[in-house]
Short mmCIF file of N, CA and C in Angstrom, two decimals:
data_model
loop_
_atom_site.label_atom_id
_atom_site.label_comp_id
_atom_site.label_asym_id
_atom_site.label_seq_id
_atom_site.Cartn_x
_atom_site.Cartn_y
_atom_site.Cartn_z
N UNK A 1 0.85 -1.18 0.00
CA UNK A 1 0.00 0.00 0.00
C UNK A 1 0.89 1.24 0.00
N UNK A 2 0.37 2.27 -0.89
CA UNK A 2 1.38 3.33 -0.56
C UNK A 2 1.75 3.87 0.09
N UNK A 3 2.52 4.91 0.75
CA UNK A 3 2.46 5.85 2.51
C UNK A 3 1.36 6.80 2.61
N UNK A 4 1.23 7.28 1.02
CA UNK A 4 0.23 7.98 1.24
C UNK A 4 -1.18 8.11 1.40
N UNK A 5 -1.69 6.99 0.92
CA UNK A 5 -2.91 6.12 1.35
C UNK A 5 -2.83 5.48 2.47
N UNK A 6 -1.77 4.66 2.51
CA UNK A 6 -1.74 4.36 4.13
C UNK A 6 -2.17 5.53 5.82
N UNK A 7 -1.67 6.61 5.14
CA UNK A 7 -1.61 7.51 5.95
C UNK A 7 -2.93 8.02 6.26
N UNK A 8 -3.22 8.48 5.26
CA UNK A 8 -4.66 9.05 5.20
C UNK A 8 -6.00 8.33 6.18
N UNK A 9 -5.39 6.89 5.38
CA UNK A 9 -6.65 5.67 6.08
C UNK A 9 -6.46 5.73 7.78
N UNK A 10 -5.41 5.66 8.11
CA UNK A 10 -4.57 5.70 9.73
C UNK A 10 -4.93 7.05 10.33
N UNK A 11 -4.74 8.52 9.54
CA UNK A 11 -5.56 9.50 10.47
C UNK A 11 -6.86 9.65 10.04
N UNK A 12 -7.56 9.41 11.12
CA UNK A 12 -8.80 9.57 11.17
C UNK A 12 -9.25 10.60 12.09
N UNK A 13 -8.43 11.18 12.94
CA UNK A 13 -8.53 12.91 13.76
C UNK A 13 -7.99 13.64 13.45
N UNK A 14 -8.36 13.97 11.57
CA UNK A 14 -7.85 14.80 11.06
C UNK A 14 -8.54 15.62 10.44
N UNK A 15 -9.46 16.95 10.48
CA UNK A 15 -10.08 17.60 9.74
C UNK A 15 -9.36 18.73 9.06
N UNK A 16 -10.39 19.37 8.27
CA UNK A 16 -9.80 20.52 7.15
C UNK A 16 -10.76 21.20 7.06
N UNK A 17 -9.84 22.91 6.84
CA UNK A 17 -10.68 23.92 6.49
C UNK A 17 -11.04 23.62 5.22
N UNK A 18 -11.84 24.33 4.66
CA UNK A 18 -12.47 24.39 3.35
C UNK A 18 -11.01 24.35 2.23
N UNK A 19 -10.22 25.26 2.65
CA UNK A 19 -9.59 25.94 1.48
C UNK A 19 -8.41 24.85 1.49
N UNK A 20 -8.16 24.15 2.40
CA UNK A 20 -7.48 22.77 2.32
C UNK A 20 -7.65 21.50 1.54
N UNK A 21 -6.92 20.87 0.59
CA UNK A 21 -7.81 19.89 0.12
C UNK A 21 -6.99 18.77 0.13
N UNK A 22 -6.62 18.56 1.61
CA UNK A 22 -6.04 16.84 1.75
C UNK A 22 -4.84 17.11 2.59
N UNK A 23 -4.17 15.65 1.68
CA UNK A 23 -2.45 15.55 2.41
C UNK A 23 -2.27 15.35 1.26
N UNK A 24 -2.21 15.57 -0.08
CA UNK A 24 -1.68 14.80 -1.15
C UNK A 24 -0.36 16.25 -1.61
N UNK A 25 -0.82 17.03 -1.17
CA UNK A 25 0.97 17.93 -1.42
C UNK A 25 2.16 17.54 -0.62
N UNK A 26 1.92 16.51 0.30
CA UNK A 26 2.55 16.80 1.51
C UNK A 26 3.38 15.35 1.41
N UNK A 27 4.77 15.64 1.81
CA UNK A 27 5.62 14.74 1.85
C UNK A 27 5.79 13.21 2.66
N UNK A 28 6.20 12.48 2.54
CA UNK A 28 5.71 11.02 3.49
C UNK A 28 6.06 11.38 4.97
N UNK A 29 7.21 12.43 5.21
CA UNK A 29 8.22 12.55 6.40
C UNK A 29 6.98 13.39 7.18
N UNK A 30 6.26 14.00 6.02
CA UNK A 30 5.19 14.96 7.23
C UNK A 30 3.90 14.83 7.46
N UNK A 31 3.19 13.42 6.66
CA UNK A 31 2.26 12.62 7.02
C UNK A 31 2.89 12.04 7.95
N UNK A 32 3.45 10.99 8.64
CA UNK A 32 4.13 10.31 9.04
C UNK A 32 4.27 11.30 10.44
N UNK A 33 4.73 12.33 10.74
CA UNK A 33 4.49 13.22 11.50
C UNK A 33 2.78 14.00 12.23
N UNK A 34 2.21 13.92 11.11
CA UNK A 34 0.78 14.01 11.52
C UNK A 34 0.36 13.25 12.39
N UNK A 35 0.54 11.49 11.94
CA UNK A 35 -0.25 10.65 12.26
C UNK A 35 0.69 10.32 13.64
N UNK A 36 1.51 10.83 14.03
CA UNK A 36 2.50 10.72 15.45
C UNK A 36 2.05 11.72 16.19
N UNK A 37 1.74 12.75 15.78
CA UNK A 37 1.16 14.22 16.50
C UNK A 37 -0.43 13.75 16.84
N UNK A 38 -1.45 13.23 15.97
CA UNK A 38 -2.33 13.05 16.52
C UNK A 38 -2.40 11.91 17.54
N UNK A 39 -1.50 10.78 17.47
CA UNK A 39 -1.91 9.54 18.06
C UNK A 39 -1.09 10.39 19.80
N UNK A 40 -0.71 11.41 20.00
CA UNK A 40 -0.20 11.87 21.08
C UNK A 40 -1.29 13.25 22.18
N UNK A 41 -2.13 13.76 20.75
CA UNK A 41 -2.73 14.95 21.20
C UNK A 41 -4.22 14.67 21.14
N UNK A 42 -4.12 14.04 20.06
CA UNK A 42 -5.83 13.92 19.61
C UNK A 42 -6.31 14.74 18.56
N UNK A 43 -7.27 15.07 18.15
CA UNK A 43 -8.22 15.36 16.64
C UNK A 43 -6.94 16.86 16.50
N UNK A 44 -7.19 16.70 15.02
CA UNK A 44 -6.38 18.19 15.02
C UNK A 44 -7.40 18.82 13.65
N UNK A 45 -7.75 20.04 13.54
CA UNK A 45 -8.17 20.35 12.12
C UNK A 45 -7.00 21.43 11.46
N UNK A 46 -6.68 21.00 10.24
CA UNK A 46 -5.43 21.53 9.58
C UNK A 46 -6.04 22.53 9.14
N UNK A 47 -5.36 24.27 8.82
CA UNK A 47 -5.40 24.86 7.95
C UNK A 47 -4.80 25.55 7.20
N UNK A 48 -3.62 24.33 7.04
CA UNK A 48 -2.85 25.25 5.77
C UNK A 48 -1.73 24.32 5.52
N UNK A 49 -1.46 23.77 4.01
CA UNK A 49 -0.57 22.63 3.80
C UNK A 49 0.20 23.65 2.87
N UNK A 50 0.62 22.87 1.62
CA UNK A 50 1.31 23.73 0.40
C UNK A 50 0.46 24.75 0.14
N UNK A 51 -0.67 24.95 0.30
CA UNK A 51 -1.14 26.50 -0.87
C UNK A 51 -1.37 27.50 -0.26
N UNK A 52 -1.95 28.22 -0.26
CA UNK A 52 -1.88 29.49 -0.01
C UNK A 52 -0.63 30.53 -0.01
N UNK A 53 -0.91 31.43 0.73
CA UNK A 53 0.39 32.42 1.06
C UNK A 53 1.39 32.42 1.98
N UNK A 54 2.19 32.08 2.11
CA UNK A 54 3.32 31.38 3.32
C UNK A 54 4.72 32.49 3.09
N UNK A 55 5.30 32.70 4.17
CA UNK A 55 6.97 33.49 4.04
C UNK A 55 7.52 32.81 3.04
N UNK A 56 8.29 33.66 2.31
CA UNK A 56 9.40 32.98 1.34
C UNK A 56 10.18 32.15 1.80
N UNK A 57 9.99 31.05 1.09
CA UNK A 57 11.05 29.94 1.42
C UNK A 57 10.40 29.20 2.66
N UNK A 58 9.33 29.32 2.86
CA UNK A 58 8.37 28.71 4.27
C UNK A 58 8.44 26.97 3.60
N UNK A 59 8.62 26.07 4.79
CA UNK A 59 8.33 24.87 4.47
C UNK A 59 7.38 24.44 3.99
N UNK A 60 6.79 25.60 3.99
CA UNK A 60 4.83 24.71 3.43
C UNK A 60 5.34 24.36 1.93
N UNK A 61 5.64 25.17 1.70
CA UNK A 61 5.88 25.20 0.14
C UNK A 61 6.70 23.86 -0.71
N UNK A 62 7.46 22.89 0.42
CA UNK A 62 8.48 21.87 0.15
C UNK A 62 7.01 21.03 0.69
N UNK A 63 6.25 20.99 1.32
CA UNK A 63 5.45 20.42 1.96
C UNK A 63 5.58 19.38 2.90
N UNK A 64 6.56 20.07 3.53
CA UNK A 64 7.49 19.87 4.82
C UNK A 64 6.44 20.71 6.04
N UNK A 65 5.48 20.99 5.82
CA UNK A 65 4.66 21.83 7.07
C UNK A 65 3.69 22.30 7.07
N UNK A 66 2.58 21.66 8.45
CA UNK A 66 1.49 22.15 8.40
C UNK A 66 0.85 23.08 9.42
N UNK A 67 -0.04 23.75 9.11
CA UNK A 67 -0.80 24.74 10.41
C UNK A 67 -2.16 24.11 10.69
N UNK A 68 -2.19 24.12 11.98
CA UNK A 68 -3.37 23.52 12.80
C UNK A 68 -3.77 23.73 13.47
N UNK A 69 -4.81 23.77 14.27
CA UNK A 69 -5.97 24.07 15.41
C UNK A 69 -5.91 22.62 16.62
N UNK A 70 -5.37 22.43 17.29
CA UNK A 70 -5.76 21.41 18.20
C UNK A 70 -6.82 21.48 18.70
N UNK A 71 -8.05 20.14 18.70
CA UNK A 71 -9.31 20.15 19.23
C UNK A 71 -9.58 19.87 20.23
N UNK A 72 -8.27 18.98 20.93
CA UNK A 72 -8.62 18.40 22.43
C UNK A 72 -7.77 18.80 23.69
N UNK A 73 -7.01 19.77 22.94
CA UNK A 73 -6.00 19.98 23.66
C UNK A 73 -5.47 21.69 23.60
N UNK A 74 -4.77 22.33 24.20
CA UNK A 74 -4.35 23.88 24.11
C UNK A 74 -3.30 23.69 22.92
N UNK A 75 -3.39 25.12 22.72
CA UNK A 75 -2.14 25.34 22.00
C UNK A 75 -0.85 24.76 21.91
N UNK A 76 -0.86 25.51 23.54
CA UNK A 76 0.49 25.96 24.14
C UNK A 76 1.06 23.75 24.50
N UNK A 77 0.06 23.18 24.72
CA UNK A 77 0.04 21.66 25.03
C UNK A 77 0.60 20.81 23.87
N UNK A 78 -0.04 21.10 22.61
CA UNK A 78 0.25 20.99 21.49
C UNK A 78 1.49 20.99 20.99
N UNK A 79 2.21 22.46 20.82
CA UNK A 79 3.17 22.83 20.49
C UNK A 79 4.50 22.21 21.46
N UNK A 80 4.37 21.88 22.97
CA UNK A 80 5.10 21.47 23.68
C UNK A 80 5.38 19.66 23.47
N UNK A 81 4.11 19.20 22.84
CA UNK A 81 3.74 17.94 22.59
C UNK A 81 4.99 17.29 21.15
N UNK A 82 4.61 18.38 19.88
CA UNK A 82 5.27 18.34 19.09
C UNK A 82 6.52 18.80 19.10
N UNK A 83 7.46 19.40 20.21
CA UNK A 83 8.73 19.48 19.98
C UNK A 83 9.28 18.35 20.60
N UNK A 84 8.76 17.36 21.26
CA UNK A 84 8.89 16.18 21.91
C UNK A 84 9.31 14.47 20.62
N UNK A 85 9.02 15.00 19.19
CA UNK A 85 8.65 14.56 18.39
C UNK A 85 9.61 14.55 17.49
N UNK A 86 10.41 13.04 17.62
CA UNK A 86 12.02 13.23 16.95
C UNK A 86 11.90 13.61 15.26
N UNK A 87 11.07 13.60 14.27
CA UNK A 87 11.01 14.69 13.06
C UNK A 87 10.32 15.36 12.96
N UNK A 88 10.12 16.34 14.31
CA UNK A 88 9.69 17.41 13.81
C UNK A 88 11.01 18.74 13.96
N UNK A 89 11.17 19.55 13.38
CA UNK A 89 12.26 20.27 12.80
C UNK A 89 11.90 21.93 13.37
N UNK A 90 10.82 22.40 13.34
CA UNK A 90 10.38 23.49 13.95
C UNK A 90 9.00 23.70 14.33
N UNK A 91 8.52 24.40 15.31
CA UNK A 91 7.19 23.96 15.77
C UNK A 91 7.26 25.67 16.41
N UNK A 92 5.94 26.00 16.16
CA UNK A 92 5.48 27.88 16.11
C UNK A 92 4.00 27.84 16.81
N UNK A 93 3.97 29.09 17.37
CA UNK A 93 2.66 28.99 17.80
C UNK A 93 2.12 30.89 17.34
N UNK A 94 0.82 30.41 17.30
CA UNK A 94 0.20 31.75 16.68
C UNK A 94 -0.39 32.01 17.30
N UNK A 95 -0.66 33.78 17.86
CA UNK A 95 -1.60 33.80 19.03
C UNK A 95 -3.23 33.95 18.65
N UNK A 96 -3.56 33.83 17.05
CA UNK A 96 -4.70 33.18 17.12
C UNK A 96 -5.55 32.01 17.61
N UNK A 97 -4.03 30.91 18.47
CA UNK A 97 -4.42 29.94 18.86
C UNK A 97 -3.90 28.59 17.69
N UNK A 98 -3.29 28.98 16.45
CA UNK A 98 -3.16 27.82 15.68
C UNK A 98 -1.61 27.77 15.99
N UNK A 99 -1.30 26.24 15.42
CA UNK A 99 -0.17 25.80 15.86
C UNK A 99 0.68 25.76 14.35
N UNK A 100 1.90 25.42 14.11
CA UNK A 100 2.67 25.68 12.78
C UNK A 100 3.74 24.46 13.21
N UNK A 101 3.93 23.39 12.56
CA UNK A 101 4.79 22.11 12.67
C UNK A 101 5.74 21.95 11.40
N UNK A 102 6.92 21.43 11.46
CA UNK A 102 7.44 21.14 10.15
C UNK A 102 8.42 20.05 10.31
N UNK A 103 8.86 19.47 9.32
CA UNK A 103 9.62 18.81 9.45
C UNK A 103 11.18 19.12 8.99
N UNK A 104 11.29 20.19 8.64
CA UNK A 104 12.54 20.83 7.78
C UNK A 104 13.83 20.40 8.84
N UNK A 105 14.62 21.23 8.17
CA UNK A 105 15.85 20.93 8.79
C UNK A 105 16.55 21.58 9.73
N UNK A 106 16.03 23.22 9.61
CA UNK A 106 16.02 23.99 11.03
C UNK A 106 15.37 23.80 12.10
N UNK A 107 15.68 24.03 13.16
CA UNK A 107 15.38 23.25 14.45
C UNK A 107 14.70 24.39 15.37
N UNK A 108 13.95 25.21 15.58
CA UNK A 108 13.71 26.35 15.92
C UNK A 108 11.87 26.30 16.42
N UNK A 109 12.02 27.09 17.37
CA UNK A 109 10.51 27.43 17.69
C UNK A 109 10.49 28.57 17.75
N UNK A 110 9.34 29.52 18.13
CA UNK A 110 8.33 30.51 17.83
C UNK A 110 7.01 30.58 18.63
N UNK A 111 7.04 31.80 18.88
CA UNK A 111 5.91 32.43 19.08
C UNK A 111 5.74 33.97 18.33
N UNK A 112 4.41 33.96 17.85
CA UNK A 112 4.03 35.76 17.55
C UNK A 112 3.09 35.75 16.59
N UNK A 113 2.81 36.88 16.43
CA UNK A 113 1.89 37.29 15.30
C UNK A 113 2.47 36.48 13.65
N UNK A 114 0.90 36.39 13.15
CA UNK A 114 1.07 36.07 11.48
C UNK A 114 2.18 36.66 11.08
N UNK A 115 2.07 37.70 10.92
CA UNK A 115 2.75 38.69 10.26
C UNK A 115 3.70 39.75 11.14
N UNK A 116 4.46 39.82 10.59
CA UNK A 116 5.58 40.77 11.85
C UNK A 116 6.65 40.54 12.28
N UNK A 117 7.50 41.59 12.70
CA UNK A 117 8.36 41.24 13.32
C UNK A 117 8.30 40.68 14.96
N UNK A 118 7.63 40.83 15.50
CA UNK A 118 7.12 40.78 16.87
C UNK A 118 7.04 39.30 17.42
N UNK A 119 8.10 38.24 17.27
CA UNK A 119 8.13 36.71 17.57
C UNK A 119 9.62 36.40 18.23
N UNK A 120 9.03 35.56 19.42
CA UNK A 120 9.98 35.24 20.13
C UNK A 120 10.85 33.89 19.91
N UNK A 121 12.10 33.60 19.65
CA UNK A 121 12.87 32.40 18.64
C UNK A 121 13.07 31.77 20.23
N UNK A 122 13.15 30.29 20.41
CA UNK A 122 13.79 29.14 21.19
C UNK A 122 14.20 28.19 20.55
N UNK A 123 15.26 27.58 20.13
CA UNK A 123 16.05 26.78 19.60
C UNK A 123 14.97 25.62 20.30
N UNK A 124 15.08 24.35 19.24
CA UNK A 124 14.18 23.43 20.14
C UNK A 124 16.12 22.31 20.47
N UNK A 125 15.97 21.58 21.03
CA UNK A 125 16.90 20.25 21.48
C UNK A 125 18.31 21.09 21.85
#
């Protein structure tokens, strides 16, 4: 079976905004990461894989990273959950409450606004 069907079938506490349409942009290393993040936190609804508008050079775009809403759990629980999480690579929190995961190769966390300079950096490990 493929990873990527495999994957899909395996998260099942995974919802999406509208403007989301799947995991199929998204690399095996960061399905594979999903389905480790939920089996730790519980339901997550994603909103934002490869498309939309992301910083230059943002992992979404390698589809190395996703943004999410935790449903059962805080933010701040979340984000502490996923730096615990040997591929995940950087992990951000937004004070709208959504969370930002990746699997890239920089190792770095975050807090702050969408947009701005106004974010606080912690090296994760």
């Amino acid at each position: 079976m493929p990873v990527l069907a495999h994957a899909e079938s395996s998260i099942k506490q995974v919802s999406f905004q509208p403007q989301v349409k799947g995991l199929g942009c998204l690399k095996p290393e960061t399905i594979a990461m999903i389905k480790e993040l939920t089996d730790k936190i519980g339901p997550i609804q994603i909103t934002s894989t490869c498309g939309g508008r992301h910083a230059r050079h943002s992992q979404h775009y390698s589809g190395n990273a996703i943004d999410f809403r935790p449903r059962a759990t805080s933010p701040r629980k979340a984000a502490a959950v996923a730096k615990t999480l040997t591929n995940v690579g950087g992990v951000g929190t937004y004070s709208n409450g959504l969370v930002h995961v990746d699997v890239g190769e920089l190792q770095i966390s975050w807090y702050g606004h969408k947009r701005g300079n106004n974010r606080r950096l912690a090296y994760n490990r």
